[in-house]
Coordinates of C-alpha atoms and ligand atoms in Angstrom, one line a residue:
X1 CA -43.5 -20.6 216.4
X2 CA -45.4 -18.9 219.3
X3 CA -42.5 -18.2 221.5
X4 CA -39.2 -16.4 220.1
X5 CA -36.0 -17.9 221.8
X6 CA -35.0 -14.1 222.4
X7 CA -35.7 -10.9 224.0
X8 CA -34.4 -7.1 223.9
X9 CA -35.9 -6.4 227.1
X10 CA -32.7 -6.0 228.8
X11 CA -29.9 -4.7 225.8
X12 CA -28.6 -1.4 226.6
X13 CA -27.4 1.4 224.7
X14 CA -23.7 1.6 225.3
X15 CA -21.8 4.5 224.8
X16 CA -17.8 4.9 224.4
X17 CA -16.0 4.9 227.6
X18 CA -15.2 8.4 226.6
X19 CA -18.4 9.7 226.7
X20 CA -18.6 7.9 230.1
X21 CA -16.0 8.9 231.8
X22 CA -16.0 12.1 234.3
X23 CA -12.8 13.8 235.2
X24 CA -11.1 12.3 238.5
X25 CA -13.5 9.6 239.1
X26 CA -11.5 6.0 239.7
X27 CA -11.7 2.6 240.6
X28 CA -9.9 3.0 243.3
X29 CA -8.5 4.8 246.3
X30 CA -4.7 4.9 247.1
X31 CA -3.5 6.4 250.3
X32 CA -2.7 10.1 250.4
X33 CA 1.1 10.4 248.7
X34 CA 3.4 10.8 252.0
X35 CA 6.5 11.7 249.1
X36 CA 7.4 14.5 247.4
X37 CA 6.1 14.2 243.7
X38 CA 8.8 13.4 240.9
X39 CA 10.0 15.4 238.5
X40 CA 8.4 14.8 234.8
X41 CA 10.7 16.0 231.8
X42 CA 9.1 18.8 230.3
X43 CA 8.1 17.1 226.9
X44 CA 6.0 14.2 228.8
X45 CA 4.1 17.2 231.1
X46 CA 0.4 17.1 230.2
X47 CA 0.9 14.0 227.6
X48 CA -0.3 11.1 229.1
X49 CA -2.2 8.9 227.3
X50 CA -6.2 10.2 226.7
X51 CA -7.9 7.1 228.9
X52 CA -11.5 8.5 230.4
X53 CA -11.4 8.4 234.3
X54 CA -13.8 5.5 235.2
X55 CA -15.6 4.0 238.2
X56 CA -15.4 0.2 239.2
X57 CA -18.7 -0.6 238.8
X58 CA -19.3 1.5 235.2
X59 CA -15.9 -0.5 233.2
X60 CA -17.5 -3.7 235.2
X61 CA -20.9 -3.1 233.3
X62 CA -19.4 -1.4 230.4
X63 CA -17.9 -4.4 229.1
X64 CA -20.3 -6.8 230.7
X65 CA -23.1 -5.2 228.5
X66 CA -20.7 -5.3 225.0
X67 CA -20.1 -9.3 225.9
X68 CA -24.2 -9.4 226.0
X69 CA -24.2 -8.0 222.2
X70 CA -22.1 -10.8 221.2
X71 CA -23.6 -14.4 220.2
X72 CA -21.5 -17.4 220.2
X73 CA -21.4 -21.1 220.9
X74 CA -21.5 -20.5 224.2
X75 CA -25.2 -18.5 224.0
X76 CA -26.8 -20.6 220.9
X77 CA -26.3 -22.5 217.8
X78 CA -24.2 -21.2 215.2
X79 CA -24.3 -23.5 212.3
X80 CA -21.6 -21.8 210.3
X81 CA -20.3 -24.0 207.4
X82 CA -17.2 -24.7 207.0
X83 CA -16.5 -23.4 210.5
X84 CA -17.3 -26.3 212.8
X85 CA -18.7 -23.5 215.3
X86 CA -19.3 -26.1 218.0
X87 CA -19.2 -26.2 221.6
X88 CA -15.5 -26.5 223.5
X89 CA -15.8 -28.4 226.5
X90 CA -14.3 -26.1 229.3
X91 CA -12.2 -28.0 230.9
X92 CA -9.9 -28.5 228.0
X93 CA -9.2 -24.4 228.9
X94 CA -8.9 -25.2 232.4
X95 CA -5.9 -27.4 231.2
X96 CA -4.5 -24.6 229.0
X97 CA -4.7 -22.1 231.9
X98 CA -3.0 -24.9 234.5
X99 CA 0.2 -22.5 235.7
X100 CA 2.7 -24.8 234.5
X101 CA 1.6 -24.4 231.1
X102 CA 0.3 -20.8 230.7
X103 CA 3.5 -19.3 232.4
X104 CA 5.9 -21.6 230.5
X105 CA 8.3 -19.2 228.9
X106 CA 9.2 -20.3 225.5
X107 CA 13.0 -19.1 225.4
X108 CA 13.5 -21.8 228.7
X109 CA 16.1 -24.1 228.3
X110 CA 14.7 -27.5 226.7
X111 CA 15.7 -29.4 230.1
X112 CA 13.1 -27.2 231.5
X113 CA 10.4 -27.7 229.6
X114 CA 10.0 -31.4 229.3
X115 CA 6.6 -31.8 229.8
X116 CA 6.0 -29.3 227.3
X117 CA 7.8 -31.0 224.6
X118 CA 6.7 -34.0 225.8
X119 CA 2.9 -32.8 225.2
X120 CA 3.7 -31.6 221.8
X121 CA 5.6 -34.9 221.0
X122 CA 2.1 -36.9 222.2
X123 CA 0.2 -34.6 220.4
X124 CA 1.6 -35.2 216.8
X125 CA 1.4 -38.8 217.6
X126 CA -2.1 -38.3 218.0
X127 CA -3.1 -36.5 214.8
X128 CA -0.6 -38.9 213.4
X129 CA -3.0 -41.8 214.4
X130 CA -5.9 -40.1 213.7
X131 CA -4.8 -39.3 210.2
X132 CA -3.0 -42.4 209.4
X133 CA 0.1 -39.7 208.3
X134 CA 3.3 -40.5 209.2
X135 CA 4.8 -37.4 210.9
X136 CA 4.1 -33.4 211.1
X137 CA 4.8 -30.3 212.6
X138 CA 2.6 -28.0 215.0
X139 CA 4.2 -24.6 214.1
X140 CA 1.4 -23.0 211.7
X141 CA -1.6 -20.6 213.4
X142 CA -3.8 -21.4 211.2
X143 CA -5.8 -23.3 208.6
X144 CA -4.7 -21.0 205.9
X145 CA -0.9 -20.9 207.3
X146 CA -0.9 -24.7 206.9
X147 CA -1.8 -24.7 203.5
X148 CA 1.0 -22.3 202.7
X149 CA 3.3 -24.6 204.6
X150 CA 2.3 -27.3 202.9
X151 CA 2.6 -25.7 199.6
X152 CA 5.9 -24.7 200.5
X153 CA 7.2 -28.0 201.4
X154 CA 5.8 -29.3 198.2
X155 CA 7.9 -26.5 196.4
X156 CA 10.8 -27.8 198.2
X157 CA 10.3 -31.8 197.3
X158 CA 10.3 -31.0 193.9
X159 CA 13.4 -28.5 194.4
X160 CA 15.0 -30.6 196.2
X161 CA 14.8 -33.5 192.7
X162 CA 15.7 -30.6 190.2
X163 CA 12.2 -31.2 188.7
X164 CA 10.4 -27.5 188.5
X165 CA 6.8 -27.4 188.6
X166 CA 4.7 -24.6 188.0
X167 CA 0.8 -25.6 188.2
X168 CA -1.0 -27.1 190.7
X169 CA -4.5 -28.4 190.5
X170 CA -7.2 -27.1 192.5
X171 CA -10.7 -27.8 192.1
X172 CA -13.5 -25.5 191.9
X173 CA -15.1 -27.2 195.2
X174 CA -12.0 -26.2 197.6
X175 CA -11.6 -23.7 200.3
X176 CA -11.0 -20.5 199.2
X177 CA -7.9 -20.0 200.6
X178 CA -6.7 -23.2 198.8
X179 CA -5.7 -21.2 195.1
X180 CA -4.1 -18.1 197.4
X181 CA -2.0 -20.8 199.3
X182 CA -0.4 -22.2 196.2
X183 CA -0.4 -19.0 194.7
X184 CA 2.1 -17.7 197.3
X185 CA 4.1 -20.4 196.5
X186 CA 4.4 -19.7 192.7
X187 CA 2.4 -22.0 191.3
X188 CA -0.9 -21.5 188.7
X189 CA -3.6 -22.8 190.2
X190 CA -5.5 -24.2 187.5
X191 CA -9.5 -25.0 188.2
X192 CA -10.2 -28.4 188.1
X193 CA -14.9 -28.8 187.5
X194 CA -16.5 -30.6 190.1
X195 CA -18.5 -33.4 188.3
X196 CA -22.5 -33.5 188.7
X197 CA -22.6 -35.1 192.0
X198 CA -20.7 -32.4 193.5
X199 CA -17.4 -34.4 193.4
X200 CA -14.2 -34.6 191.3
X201 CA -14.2 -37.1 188.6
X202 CA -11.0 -38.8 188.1
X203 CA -10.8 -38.2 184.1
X204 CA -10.8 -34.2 185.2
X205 CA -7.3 -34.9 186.8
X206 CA -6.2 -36.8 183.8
X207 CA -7.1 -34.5 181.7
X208 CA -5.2 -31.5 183.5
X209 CA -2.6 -33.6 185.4
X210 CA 1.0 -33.4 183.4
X211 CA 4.7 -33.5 184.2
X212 CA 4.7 -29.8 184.9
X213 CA 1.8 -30.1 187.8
X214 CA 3.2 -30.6 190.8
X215 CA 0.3 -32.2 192.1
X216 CA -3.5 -31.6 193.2
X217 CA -5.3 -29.7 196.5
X218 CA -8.5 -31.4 197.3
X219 CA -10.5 -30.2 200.5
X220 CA -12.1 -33.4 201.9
X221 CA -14.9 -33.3 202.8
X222 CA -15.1 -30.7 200.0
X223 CA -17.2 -27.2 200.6
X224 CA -20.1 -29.0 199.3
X225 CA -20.1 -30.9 202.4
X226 CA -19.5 -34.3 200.3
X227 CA -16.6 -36.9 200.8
X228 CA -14.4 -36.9 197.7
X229 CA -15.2 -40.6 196.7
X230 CA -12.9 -41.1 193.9
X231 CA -9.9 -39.8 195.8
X232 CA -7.9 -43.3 195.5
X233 CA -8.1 -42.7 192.2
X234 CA -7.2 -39.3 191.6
X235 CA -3.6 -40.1 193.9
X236 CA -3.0 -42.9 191.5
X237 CA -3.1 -40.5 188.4
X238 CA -1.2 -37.4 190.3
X239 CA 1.3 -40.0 191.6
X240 CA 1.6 -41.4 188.1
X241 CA 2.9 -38.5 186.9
X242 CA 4.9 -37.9 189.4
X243 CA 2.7 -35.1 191.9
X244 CA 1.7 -35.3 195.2
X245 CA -1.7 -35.3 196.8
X246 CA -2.3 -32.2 198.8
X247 CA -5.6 -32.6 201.2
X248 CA -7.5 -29.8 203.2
X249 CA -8.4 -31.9 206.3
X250 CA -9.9 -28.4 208.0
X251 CA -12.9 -30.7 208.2
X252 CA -11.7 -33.3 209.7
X253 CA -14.5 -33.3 212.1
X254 CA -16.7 -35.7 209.6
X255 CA -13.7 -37.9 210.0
X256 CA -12.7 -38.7 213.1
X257 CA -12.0 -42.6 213.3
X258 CA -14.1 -42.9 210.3
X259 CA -11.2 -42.5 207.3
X260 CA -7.7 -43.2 207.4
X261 CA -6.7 -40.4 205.5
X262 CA -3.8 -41.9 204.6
X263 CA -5.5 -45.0 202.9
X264 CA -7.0 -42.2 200.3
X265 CA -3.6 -41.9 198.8
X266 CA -2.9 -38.5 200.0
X267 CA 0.9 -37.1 200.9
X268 CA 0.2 -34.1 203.3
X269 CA -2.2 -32.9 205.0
X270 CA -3.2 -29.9 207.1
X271 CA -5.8 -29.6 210.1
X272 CA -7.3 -27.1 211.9
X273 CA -7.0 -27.7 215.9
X274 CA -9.1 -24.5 216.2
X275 CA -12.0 -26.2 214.5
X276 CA -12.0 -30.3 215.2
X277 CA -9.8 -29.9 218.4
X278 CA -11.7 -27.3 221.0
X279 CA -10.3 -24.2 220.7
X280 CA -13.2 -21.6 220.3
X281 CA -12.9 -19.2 217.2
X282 CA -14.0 -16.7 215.1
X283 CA -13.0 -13.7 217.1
X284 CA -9.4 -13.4 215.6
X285 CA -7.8 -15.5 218.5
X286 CA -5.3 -18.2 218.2
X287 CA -5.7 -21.0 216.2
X288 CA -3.3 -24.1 215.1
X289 CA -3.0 -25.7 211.6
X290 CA -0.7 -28.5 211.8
X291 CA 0.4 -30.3 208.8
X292 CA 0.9 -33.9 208.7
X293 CA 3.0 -35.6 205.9
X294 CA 4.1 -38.9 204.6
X295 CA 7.2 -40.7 206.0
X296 CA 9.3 -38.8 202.3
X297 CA 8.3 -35.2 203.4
X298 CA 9.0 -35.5 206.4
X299 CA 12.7 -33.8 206.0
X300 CA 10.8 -31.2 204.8
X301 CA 9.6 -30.2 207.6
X302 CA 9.4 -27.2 209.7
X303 CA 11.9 -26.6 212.2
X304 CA 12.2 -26.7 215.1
X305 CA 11.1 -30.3 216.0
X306 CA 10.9 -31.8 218.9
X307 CA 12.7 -34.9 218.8
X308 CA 13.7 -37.8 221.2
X309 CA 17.1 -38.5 222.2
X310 CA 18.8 -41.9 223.3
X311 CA 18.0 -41.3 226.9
X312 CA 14.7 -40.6 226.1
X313 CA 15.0 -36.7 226.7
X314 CA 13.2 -34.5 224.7
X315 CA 14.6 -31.4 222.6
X316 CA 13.8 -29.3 219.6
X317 CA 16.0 -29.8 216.8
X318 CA 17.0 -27.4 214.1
X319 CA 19.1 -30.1 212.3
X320 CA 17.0 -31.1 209.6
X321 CA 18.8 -29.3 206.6
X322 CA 15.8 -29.9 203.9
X323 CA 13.6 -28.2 206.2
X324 CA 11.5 -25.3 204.7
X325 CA 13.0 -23.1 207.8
X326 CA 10.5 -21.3 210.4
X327 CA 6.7 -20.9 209.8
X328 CA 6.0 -19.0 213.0
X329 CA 7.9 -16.9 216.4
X330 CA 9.3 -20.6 218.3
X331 CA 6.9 -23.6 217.6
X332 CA 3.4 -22.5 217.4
X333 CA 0.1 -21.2 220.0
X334 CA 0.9 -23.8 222.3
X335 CA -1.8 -22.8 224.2
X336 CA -4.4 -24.2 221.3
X337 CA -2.3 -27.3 221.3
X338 CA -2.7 -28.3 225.0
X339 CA -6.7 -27.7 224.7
X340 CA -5.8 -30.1 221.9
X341 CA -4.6 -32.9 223.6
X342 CA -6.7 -32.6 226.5
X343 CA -9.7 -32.8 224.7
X344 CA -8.7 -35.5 222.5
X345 CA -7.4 -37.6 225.7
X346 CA -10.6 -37.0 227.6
X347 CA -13.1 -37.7 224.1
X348 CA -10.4 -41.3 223.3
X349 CA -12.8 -43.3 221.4
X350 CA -16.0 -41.4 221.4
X351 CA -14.2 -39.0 218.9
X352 CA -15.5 -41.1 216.1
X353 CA -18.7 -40.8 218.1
X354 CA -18.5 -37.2 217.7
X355 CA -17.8 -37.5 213.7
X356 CA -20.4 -39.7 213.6
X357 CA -23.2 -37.1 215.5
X358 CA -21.8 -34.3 213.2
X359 CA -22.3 -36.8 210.3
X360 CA -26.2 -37.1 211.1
X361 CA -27.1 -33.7 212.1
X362 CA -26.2 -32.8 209.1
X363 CA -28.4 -35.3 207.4
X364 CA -31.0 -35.2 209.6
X365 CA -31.4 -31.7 208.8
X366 CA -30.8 -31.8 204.9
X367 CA -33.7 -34.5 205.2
X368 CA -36.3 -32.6 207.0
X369 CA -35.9 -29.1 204.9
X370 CA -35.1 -29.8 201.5
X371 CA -39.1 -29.9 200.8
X372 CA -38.7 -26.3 201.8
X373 CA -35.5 -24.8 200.5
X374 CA -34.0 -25.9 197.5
X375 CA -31.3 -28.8 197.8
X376 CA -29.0 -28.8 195.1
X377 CA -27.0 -31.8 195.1
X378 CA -29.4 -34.1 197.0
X379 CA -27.6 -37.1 198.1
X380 CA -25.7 -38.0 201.5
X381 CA -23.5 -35.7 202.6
X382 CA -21.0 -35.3 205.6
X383 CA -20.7 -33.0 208.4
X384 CA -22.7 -29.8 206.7
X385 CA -25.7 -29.5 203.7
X386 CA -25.6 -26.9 201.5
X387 CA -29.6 -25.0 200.3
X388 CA -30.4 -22.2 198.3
X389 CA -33.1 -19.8 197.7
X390 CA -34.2 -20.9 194.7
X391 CA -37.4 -21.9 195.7
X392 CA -37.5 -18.3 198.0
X393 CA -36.8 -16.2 194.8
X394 CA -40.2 -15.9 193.4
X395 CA -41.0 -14.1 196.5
X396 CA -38.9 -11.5 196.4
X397 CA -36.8 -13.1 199.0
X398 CA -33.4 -13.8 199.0
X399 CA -30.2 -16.1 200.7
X400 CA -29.3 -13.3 203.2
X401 CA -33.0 -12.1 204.0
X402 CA -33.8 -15.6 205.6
X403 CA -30.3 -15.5 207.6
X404 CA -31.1 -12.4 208.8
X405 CA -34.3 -13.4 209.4
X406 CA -32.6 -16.8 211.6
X407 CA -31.0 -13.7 214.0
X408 CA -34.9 -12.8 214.9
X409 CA -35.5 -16.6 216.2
X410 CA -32.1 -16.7 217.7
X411 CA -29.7 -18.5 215.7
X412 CA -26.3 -17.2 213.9
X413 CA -26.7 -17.3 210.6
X414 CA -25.3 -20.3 208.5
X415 CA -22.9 -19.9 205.7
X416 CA -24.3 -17.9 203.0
X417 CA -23.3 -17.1 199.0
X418 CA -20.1 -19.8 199.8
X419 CA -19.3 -22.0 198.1
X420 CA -19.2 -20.2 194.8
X421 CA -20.3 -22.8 192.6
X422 CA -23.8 -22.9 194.3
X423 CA -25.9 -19.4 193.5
X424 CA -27.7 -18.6 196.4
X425 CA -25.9 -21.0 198.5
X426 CA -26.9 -21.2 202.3
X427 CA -24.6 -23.9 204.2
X428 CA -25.3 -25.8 207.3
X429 CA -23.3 -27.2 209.7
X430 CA -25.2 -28.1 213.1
X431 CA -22.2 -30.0 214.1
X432 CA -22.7 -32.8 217.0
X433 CA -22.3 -30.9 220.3
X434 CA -26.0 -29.8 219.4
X435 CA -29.2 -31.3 221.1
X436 CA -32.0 -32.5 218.7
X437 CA -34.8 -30.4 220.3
X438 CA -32.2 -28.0 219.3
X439 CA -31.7 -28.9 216.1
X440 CA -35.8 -29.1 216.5
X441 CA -36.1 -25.6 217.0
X442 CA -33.8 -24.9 214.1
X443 CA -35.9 -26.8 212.0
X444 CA -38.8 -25.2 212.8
X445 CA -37.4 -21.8 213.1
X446 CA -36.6 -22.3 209.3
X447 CA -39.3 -23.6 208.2
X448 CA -41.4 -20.8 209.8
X449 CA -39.3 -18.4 208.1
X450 CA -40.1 -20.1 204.1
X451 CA -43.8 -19.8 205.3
X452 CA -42.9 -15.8 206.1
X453 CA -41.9 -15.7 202.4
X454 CA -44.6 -16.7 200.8
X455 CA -47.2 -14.8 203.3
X456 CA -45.3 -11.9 204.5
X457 CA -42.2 -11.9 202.7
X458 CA -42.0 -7.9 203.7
X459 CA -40.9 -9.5 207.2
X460 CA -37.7 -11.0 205.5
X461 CA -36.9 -8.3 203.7
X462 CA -36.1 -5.9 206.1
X463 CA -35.0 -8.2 209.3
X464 CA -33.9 -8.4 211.7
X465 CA -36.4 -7.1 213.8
X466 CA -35.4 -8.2 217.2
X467 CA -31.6 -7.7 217.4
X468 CA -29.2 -4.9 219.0
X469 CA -29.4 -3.3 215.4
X470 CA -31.8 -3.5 212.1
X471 CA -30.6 -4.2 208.7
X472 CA -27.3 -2.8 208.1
X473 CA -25.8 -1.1 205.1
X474 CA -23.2 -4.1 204.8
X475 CA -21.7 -2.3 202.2
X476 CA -21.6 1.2 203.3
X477 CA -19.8 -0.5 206.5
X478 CA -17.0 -2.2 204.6
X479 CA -16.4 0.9 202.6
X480 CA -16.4 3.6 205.3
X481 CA -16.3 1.5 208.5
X482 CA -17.0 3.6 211.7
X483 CA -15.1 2.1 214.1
X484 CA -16.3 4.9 216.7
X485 CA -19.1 3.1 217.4
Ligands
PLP501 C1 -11.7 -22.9 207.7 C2 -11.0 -23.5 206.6 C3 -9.8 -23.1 206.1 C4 -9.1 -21.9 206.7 O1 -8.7 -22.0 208.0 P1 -8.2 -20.7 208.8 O2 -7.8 -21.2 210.1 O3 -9.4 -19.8 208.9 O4 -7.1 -20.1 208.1 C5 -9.3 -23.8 205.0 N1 -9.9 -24.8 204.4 C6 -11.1 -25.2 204.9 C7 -11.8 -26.4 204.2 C8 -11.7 -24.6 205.9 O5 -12.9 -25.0 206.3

């Protein structure tokens, strides 16, 4: 590449606001006090809190500068597996900031908020329809939160018929917050092999699937980034025995339109609004993981729900007395769930478009470098491809020298040393919001960066070159983090 996407020309040193700050300098001037000053009890005298006195224009550039450290989808591509890091259209936060919503308070009486409910009610349709599931709830924050909810209301099915259960089946290609979920729960998570194509085999469940497993946790797609083909299958032998079919839809993006879920036998499912459904993340924000479940778990349940009554008035019901109880404070971040709707309203049928795009990029990118980094399982995969630097290794050069190496020609990192059962593994996911001359560049960028290995593989090795800060002590930091700056 002769040009570099970036430059440091104009990234400042930034020091703490304390250091900054000069006594009695402010952001503003108030008019000279015209009453006598109160009286402060003597405890409080001289014990306000330590803030740094501050002009206007130095906390305007202050944090300005600290937002130009960051990158996210908003600055570049950030082809984090298993993240689906991709653009949010903003007016889908435009909706979520529309006064009505934003200032709704949740303790308002449900006459009050009818439009609320009313969006929550369309919105669980939706996923419904997109997932083929019969019903769910929109009360977990998060991907993780909606596995433990689902776990739990798989608990209580099998409570619920006096048949205890104490294993559950999770494969060694699941998310790894899959085994902690049902952990929680109380049940053994027992490791089910992927096969050599990177997928489960059926005779695997047979072999591990008896009347004391309460069922099986698949992610689909899996971490690998391929669809679970046998999954018909696999329900029919869990369901046999009397289990149920836990899926990880946090993917769904691959899927949109192109699988009812349903159809693959599965009983619940989770899905994460904050990846698929435009809410940006990665920063700690609020996300939404609801759950959707088959017509017999839907007692089960979460309350409240919002329900319909005979005039066609909506309000949230805690009458559902096989409900696992509350998952979260009220119903959920409603504010993920409007951005949500509105941006499954405004996509309508080009979301399988969407799934579609992600589907290629992927390909399109497994196809044009896996002459230059190592593809393990080489066949067609879904929304994300997964390399490794086995081909890298004789060099000296390693997985997380050529992502740091990516920060230097301007992209985020992808996935690296995830998922476990790849060594080495580097994971992909362009998703479809990306252009192909960007997808281009990425292409290029890491294809320039193999030919650094073999020539100047000393380049690699202590990158990045070109960012706010060279190669960090990642270990040092997570052992005695400096959070002074
Ligand atoms: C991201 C992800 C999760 C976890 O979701 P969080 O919202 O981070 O808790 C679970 N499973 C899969 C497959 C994922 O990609």
């Amino acid at each position: 590449m002769k040009e570099r996407t970036g430059t440091t020309g104009l990234v400042f040193n930034e020091p703490l606001l304390w250091e900054m700050g000069r006594t009695g300098r402010s952001g503003m001037s108030p008019p000279p006090r015209d009453v006598e000053p109160a009286e402060v009890c003597e405890e409080l005298q001289g014990k306000g809190p330590d803030f740094p006195d501050l002009s206007e224009p130095e906390v305007v550039r202050h944090y300005t500068r600290l937002s130009q450290w960051n990158f996210g989808v908003d600055s570049g591509m950030y082809p984090l597996g298993s993240c689906t890091m991709k653009y949010n259209p903003k007016t889908n936060e435009r909706q979520a900031a529309r006064k009505g919503f934003a200032s709704a308070h949740p303790l308002l009486p449900d006459e009050l908020s009818q439009g609320a409910l009313r969006l929550m009610a369309e919105l669980e349709r939706c996923l419904a329809q997109i997932t083929g599931m019969d019903a769910g709830t929109l009360q977990p924050a998060a991907g993780a939160q909606g596995e433990l909810t689902g776990m739990l209301i798989i608990h209580r099915w099998f409570e619920n018929r006096d048949d205890r259960r104490t294993k559950i089946i999770v494969p060694d290609t699941a998310h790894g917050t899959n085994p902690a979920s049902a952990a929680l729960c109380g049940f053994r998570a027992l490791a089910a092999r992927s096969g050599p194509h990177g997928i489960l085999l059926p005779e695997t469940i047979e072999e591990l699937m008896d009347d004391e497993t309460a069922g099986v946790m698949v992610t689909n797609p899996n971490t690998l980034g391929l669809f679970e083909e046998n999954m018909e299958e696999i329900s029919r032998i869990v369901h046999e025995r009397g289990g149920l079919v836990y899926c990880d839809g946090a993917n769904m993006n691959a899927l949109m339109g192109l699988v009812d879920m349903a159809s693959t036998g599965i009983d619940i499912l989770h899905l994460n609004l904050h990846k698929t459904f435009s809410t940006p993340h990665g920063g700690g924000g609020p996300g939404s993981g609801p759950v959707m479940v088959r017509k017999e778990l839907e007692p089960f349940l979460p309350v409240p729900r919002v329900v319909e009554d005979e005039s066609g008035a909506l309000r949230l019901s805690e009458n559902h007395p096989l409900s696992i109880g509350k998952v979260h404070t009220f119903y959920g971040n409603f504010g993920v769930m409007v951005k949500a709707l509105s941006y499954i309203l405004s996509m309508g049928p080009n979301l399988k478009r969407a799934s579609e795009l992600a589907v290629l990029n992927a390909n399109y990118i497994k196809e044009l470098l896996k002459d230059t980094y190592h593809l393990p399982y080489d066949r067609t995969c879904m929304h994300e491809c997964v390399f490794t630097d086995a081909l890298q290794q004789s060099y000296g050069v390693t997985t997380l020298d050529i992502s740091k190496r990516l920060m230097d020609y301007g992209f985020h990192p992808p996935t690296i040393y995830f998922p476990l059962v790849v060594k080495g593994a580097l994971m992909i996911e362009p998703t479809e919001t990306e252009s192909k001359e960007t997808i281009d560049t990425f292409i290029e960028s890491m294809r320039s960066i193999a030919r650094e290995a073999r020539e100047e593989p000393d380049l690699l090795l202590n990158a990045p070159h070109y960012c706010k800060t060279e190669r960090l002590d990642e270990t040092g930091a997570a052992r005695k983090p400096c959070l002074a700056g």
